[in-house]
Coordinates of C-alpha atoms and ligand atoms in Angstrom, one line a residue:
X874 CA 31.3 65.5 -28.2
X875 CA 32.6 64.1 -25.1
X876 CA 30.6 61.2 -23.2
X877 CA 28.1 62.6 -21.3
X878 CA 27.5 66.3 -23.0
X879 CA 23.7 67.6 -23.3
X880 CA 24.2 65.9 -26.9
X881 CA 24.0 62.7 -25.8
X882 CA 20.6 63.8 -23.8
X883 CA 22.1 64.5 -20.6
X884 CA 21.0 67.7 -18.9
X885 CA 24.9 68.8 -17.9
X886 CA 27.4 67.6 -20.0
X887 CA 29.4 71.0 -20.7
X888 CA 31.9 71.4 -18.3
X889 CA 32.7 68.1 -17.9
X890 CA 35.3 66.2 -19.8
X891 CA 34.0 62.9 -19.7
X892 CA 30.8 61.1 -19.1
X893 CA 29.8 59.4 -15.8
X894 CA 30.9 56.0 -14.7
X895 CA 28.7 53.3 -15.2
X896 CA 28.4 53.3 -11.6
X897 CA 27.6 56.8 -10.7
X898 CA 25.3 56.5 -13.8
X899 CA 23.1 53.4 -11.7
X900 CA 23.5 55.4 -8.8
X901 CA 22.5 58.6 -10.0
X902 CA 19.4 57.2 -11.7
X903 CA 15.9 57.8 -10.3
X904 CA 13.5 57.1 -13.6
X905 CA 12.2 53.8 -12.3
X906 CA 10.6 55.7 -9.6
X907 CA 10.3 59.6 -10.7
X908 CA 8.5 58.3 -13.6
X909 CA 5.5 58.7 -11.4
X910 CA 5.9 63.1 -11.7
X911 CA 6.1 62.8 -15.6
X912 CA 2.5 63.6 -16.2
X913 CA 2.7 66.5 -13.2
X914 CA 6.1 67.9 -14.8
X915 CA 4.5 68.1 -18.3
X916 CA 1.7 70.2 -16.4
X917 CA 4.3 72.2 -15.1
X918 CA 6.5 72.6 -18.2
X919 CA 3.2 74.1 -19.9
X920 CA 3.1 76.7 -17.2
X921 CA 6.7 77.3 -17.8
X922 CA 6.7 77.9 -21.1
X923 CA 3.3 80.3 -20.5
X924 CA 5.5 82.1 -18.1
X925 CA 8.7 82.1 -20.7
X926 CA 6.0 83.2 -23.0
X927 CA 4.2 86.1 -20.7
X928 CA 8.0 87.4 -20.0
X929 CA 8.5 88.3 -23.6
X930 CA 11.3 85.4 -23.8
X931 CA 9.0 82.8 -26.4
X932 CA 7.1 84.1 -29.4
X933 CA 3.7 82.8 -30.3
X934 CA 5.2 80.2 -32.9
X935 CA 7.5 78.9 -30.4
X936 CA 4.9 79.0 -27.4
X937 CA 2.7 76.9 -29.0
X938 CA 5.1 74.7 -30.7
X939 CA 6.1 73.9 -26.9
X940 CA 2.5 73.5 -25.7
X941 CA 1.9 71.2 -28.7
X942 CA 5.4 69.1 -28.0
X943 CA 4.5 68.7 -24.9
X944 CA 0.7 68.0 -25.1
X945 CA 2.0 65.2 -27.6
X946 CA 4.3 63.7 -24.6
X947 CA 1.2 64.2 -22.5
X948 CA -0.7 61.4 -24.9
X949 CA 2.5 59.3 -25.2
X950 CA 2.5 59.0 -21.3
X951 CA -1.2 58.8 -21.4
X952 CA -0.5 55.7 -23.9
X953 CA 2.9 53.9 -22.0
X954 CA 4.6 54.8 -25.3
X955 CA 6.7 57.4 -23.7
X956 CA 9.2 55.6 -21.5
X957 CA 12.6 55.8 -19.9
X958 CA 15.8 55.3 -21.8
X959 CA 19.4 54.5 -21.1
X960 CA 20.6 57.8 -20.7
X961 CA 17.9 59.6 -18.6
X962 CA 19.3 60.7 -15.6
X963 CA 15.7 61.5 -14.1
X964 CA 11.8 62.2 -15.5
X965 CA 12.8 65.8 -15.9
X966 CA 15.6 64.8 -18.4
X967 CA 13.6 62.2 -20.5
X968 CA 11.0 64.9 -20.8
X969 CA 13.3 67.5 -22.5
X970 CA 14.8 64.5 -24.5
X971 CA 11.6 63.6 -25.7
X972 CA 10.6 67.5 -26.2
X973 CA 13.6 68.2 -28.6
X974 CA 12.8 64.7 -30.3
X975 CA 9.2 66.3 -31.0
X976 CA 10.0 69.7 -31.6
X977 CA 13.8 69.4 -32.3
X978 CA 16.7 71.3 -29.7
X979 CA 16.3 75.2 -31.1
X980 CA 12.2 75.0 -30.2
X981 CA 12.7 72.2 -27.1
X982 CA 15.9 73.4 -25.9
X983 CA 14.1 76.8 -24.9
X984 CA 11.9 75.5 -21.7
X985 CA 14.7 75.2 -19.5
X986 CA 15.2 78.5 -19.1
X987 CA 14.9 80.1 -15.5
X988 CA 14.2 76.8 -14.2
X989 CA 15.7 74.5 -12.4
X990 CA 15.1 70.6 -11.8
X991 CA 15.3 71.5 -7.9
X992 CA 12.1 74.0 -8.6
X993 CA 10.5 71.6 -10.8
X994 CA 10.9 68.7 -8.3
X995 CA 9.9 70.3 -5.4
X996 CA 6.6 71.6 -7.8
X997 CA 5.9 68.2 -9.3
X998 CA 6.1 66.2 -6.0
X999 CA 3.5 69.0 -4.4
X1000 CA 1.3 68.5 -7.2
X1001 CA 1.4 64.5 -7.3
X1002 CA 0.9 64.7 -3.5
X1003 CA -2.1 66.9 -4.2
X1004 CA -4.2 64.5 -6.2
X1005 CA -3.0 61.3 -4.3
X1006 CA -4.4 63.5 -1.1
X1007 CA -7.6 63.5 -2.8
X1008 CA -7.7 59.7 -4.0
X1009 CA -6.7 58.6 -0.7
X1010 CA -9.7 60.9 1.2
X1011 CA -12.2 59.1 -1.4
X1012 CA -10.7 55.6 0.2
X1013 CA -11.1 56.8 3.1
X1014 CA -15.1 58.1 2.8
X1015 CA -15.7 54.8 1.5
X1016 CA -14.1 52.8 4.4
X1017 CA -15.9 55.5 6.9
X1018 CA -18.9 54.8 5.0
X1019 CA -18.9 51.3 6.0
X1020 CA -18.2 51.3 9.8
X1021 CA -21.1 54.2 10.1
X1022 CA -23.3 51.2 7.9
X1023 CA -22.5 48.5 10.8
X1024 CA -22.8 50.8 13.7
X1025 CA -26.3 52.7 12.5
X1026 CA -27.1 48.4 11.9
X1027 CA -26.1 47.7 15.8
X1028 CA -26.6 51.6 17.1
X1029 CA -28.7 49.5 20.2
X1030 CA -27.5 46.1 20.4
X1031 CA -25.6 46.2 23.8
X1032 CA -21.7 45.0 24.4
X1033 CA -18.9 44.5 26.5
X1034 CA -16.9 47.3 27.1
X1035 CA -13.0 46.8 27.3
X1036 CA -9.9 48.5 29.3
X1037 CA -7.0 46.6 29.4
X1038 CA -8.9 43.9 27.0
X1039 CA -10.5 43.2 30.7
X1040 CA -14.5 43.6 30.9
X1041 CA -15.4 46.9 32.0
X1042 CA -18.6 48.2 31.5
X1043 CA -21.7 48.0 29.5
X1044 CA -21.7 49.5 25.4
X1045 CA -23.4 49.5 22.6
X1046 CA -22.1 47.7 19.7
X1047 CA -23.2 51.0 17.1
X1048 CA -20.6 53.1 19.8
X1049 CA -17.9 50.5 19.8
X1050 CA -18.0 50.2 15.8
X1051 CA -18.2 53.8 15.9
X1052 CA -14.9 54.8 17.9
X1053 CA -13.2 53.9 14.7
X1054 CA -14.8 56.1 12.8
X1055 CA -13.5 59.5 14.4
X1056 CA -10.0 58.7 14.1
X1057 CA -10.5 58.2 10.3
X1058 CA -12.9 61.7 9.9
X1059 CA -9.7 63.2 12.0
X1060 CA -7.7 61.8 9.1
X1061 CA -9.7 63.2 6.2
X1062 CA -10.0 66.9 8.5
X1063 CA -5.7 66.4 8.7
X1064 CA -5.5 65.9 4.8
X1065 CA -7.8 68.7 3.7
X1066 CA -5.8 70.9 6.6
X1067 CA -2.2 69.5 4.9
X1068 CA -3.9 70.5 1.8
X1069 CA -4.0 73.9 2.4
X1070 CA -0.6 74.5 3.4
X1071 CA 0.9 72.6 0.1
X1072 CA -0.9 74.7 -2.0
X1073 CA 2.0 76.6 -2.2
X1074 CA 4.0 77.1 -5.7
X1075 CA 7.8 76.5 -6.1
X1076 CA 8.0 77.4 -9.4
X1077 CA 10.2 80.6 -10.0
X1078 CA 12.7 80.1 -7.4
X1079 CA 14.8 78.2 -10.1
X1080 CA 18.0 76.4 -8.2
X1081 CA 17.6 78.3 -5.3
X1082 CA 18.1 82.3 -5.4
X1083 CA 15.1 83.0 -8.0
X1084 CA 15.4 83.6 -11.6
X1085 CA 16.9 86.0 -13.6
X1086 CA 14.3 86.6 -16.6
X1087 CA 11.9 88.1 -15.4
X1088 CA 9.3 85.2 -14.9
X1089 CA 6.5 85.5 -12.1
X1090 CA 6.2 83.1 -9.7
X1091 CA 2.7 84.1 -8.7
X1092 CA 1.2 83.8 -12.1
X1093 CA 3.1 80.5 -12.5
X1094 CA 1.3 79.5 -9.1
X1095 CA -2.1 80.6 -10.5
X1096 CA -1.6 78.9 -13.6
X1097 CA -0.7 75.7 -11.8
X1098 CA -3.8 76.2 -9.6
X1099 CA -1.8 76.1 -6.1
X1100 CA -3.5 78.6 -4.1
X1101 CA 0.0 80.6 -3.6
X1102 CA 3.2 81.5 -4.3
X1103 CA 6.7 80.9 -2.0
X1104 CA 8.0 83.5 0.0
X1105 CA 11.7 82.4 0.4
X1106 CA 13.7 80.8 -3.2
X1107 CA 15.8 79.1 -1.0
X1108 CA 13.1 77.9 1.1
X1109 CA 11.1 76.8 -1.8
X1110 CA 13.3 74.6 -3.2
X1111 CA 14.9 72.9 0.5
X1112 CA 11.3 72.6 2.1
X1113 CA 10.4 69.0 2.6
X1114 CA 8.0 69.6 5.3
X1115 CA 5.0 68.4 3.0
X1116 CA 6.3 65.1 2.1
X1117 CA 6.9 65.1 5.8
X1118 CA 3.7 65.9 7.0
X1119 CA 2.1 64.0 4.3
X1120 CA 3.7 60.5 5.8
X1121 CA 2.5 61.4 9.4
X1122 CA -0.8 61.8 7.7
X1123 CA -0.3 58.1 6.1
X1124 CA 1.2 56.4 8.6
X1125 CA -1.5 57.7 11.5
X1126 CA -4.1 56.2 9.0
X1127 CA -1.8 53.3 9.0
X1128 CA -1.9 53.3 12.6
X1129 CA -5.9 53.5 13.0
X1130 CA -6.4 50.9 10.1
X1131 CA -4.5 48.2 12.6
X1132 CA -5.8 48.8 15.6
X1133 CA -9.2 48.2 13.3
X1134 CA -7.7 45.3 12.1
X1135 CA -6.4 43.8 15.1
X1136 CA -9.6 44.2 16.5
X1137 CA -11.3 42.7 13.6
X1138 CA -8.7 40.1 14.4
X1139 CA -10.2 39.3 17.7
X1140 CA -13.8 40.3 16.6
X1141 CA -13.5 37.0 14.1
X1142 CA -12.2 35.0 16.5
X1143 CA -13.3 31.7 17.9
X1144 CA -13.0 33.2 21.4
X1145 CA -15.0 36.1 20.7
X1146 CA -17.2 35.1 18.3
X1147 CA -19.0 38.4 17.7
X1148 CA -18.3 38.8 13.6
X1149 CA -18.2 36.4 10.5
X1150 CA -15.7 37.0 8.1
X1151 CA -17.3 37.4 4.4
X1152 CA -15.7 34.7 2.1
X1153 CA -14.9 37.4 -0.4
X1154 CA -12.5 38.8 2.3
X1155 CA -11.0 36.1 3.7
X1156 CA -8.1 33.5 3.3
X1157 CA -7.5 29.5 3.5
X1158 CA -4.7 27.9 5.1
X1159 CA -2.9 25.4 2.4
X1160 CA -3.2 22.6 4.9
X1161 CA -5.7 22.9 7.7
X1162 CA -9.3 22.7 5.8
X1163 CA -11.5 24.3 7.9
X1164 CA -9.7 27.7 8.2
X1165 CA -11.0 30.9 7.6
X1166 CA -8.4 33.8 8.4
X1167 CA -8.7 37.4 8.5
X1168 CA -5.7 37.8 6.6
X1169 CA -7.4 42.0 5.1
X1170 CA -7.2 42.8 9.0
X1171 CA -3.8 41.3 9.6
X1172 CA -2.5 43.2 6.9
X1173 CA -3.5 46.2 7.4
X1174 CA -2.1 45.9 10.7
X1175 CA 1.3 44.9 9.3
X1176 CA 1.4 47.7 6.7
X1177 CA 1.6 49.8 9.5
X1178 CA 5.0 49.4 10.3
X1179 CA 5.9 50.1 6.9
X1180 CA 4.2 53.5 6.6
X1181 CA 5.7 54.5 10.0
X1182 CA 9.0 53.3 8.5
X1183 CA 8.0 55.6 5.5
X1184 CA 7.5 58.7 7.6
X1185 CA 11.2 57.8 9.9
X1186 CA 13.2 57.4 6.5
X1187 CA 12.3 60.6 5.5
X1188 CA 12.4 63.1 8.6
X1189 CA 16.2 61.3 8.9
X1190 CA 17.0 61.8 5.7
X1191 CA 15.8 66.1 6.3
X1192 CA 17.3 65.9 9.2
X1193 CA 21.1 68.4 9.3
X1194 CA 20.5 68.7 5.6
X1195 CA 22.3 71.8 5.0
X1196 CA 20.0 74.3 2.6
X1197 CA 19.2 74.7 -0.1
X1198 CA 19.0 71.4 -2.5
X1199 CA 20.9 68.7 -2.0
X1200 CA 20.3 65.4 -3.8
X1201 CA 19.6 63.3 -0.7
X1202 CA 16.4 65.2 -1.1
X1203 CA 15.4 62.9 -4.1
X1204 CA 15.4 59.8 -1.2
X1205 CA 12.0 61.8 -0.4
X1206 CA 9.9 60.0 -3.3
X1207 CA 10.4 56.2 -2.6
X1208 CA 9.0 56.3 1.1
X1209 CA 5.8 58.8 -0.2
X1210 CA 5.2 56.2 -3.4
X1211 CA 5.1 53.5 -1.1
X1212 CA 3.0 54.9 1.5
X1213 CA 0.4 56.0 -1.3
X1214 CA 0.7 52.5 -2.9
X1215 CA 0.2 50.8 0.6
X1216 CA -2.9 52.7 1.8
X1217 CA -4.4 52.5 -2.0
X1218 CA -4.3 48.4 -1.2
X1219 CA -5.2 48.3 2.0
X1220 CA -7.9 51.3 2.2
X1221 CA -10.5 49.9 -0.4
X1222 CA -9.9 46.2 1.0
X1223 CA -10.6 47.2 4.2
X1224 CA -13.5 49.2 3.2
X1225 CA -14.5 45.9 1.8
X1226 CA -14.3 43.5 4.9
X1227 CA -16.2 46.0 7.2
X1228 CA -19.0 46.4 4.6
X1229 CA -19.7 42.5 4.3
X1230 CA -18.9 41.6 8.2
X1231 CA -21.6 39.6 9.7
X1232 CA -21.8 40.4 13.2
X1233 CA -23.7 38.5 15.4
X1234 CA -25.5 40.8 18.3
X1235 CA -27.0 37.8 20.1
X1236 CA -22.8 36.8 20.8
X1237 CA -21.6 40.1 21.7
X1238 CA -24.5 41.1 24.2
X1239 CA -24.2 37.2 26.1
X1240 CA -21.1 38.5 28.1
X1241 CA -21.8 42.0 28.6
X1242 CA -22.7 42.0 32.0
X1243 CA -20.0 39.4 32.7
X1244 CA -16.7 39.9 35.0
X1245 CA -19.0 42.1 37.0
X1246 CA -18.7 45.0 34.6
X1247 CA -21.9 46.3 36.4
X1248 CA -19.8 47.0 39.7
X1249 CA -19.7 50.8 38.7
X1250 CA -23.6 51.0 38.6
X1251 CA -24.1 49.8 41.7
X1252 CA -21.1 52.1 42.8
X1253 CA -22.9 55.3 41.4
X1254 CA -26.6 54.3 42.8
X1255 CA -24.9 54.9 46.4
X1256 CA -23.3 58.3 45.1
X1257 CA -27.5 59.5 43.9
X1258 CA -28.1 58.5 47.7
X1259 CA -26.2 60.8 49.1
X1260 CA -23.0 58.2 49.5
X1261 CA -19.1 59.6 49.0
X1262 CA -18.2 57.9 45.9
X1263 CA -14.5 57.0 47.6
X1264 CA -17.5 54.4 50.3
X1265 CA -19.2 53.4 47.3
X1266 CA -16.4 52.4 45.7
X1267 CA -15.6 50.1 48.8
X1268 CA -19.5 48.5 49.3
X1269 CA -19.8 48.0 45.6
X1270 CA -16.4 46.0 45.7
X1271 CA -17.3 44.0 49.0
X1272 CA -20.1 43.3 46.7
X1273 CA -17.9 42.4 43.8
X1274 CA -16.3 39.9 46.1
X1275 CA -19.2 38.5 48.0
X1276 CA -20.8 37.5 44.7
X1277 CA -16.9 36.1 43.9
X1278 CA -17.3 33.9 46.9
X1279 CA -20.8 33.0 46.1
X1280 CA -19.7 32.1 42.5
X1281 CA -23.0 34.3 41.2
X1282 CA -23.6 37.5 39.4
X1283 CA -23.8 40.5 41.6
X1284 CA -27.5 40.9 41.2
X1285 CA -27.9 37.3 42.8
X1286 CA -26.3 38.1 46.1
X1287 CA -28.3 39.3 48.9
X1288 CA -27.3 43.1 48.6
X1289 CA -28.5 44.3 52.1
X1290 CA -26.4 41.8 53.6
X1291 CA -23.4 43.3 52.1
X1292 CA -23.7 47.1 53.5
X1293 CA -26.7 48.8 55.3
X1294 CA -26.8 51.3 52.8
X1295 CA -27.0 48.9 49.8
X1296 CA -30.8 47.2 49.7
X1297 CA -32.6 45.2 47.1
X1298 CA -33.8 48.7 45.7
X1299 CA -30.4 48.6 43.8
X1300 CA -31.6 45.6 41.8
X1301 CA -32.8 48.1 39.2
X1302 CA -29.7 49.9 38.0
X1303 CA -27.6 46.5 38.1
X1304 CA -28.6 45.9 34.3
X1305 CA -27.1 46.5 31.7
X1306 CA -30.3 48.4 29.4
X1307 CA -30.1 50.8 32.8
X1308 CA -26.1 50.7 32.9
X1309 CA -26.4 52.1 29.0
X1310 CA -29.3 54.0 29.2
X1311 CA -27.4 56.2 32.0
X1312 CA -25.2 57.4 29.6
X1313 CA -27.4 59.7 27.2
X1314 CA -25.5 62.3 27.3
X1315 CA -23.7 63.5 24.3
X1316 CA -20.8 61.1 22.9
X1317 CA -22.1 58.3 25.3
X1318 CA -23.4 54.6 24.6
X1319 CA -26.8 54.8 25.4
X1320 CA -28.7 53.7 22.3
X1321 CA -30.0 57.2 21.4
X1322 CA -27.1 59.4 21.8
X1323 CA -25.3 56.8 20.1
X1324 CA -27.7 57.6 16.8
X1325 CA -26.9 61.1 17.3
X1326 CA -23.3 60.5 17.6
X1327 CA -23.7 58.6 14.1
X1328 CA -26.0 60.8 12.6
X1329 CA -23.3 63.9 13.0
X1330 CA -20.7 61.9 11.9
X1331 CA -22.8 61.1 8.8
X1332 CA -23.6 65.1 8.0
X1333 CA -19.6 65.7 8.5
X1334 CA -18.7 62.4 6.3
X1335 CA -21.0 63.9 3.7
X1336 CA -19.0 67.0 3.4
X1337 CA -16.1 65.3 2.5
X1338 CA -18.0 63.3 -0.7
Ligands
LIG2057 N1 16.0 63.9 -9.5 C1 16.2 64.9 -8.5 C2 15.3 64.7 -7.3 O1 14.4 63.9 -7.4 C3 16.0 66.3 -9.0 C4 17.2 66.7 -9.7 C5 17.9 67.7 -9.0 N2 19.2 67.4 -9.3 C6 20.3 68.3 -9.2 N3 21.4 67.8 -9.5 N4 20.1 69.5 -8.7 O2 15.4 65.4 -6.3

């Protein structure tokens, strides 16, 4: 046989004269990634050969000759003693090669039938995205699970409250921990909904127009547990939207993981003051003693750009591609990999540092009333007197600048002097328990709708466990 024909374990040596050049052969070559789909393509090959077997094309001997090859392959994997040779082109040819080792080329050389490695690859990567979906939602219960810890802890210490990193008004420290939590619970809602629309089979639409034996996608789809069947073969086999949508999922996760980070970052800083790093997540510097870095946070900040970078590679690489497979398509697994790889680091580490953060309320609550961040109280005690807010706005800022002058807190200037309408009466809303105590309605930073803000998002975390 020529170099290169199925007898040297290639899946398409027939027509061709010769065998690949060594270069093509590198090029071509995706096992040191794809390996990752071997255990999901030997759950797919069972429901194959099920489906082979349902359409009257296997007999019973033969069936369950497969189901045993390939159940032997599934312990081999299981074990690391199944791995990729020389002349695998992909996982989906290493399998069949190490099928028709086990059961020898007239039993193993049967599963390929009315499938194609476009169906299986589209079925395999849908399936491995599945249970990574799943994996990474348990990361991320147990990261949410430790900001709702910390912010129930400090649900009523009081804080500064930032725009433009600038004082602004009055928190609590339970609401400021927990404004990171909603993005996340929006991130495990976004898988569960991405979920739903993968759960859709490929299998059946063989290289793109169906198959010819008779084999039913939908039972295939049941067996496989996805919750349908495709609609379009030629869609089926070209859709890349879930890897897509997938990446947005990982790199908006990315993106709310570093703007925890980076405020972790500041959090731990000299500056700020308001957290203590746990030794067990934190670095040294190799020269400078004394340090203490919050190298978790910094990282997960920097992953970010890699899981955005993740998401771009792949909606450029869909981009034009004419339909239906084209072998660009296989550039969708690196980016995914990596994204799963990335969060699986960063999720559980970060978990980690927000769990065993020490934060220090007596810190935070010093400068809350600081930078005159209770300028809008004094503002909105004019408007419950009858005052248009657009004058209130302009007395409580004369105010603002009269205690500038003065070099004193605005509660230490003579109020009445400022504006007739303003009087020493005004003394009791310019604190900062008033300030937060103002805002009880719901979703706002007064201590007690801050519990119920936590205590909801603790019923809807425990739905995901
Ligand atoms: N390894 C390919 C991928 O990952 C699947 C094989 C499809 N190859 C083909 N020549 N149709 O996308």
């Amino acid at each position: 046989m020529a170099e290169g024909t199925t007898g040297e374990g290639r899946l398409w040596g027939g027509r061709f004269a010769q065998g690949p050049a060594a270069a093509m052969v590198e090029l071509s070559r995706s096992t040191h990634f794809d390996w990752a789909l071997a255990p999901f393509d030997v759950e797919q090959g069972m429901a194959h050969a099920n489906a082979l077997h349902r359409a009257g094309l296997l007999d019973e001997t033969t069936h369950a000759a497969l189901v045993a090859g390939l159940s032997q392959i599934s312990d081999e994997l299981a074990l690391g003693e199944f791995v990729p040779a020389e002349v695998d082109e992909d996982v989906h040819g290493a399998l069949e090669r190490r099928l028709v080792e086990i059961v020898g080329p007239d039993v193993g050389g049967r599963l390929r039938a009315g499938r194609s490695r476009n169906d299986q690859v589209a079925t395999d990567l849908r399936l491995l995205l599945l249970n990574a979906a799943s994996a990474l939602s348990a990361d991320l219960v147990a990261l949410i699970d430790a900001l709702l810890g910390q912010a129930e802890r400090h649900a009523g210490d009081a804080a500064p409250g930032f725009t433009h990193l600038q004082h602004a008004q009055p928190v609590t420290l339970g609401h400021e921990i927990g404004k990171h939590i909603h993005p996340f619970l929006r991130d495990l809602d976004r898988l569960a909904d991405w979920a739903r629309r993968t759960s859709v089979s490929p299998m059946g639409a063989g290289a793109l127009a169906g198959n010819g034996l008779g084999l039913d996608p939908v039972a295939t789809a049941a067996d496989l547990g996805f919750a349908a069947s495709f609609e379009n073969s030629i869609d089926a086999v070209s859709d890349r939207d879930f890897v897509a949508e997938f990446l947005f999922c990982t790199a908006m996760i990315g993106v709310h993981l570093s703007r925890l980070g980076e405020e972790i970052c500041l959090w731990a800083s000299t500056e700020f003051g308001w957290v203590a790093l746990d030794d067990a997540f934190a670095t040294g510097s190799s020269i400078m003693p004394q340090k203490k870095n919050p190298d978790s946070a910094e990282l997960a900040r920097g992953k970010s750009g890699r899981l955005i970078g993740d998401l771009v590679s792949v909606l450029t690489m869909l981009k034009s591609l004419p339909f239906a497979y084209n072998r660009d398509l296989q550039e969708d697994k690196e980016p995914v990999f990596d994204a799963i790889a990335t969060l699986r680091l960063v999720l559980p580490a970060m978990a980690g540092t927000v769990k065993t953060l020490t934060f220090r309320p007596e810190v935070a609550a010093a400068g809350t009333a600081d930078g005159h961040a209770l300028a809008t109280e004094l503002a909105d005690w004019l408007v419950r007197r009858g005052v248009p807010f657009r004058s209130a706005h302009e007395v409580s800022g004369a105010a603002v600048r009269a205690a500038d002058e003065a070099g004193v807190q605005l509660w230490e200037i003579d109020l009445g002097a400022v504006h007739p309408s303003l009087s020493d009466e005004a003394l009791d809303a310019l604190t900062v328990e008033a300030a937060l105590a103002a805002r009880d309605h719901r979703g706002g930073t007064a201590p007690q709708a801050v519990q119920e803000q936590l205590s909801r998002a603790r019923e809807t975390l425990e739905r995901y466990r």
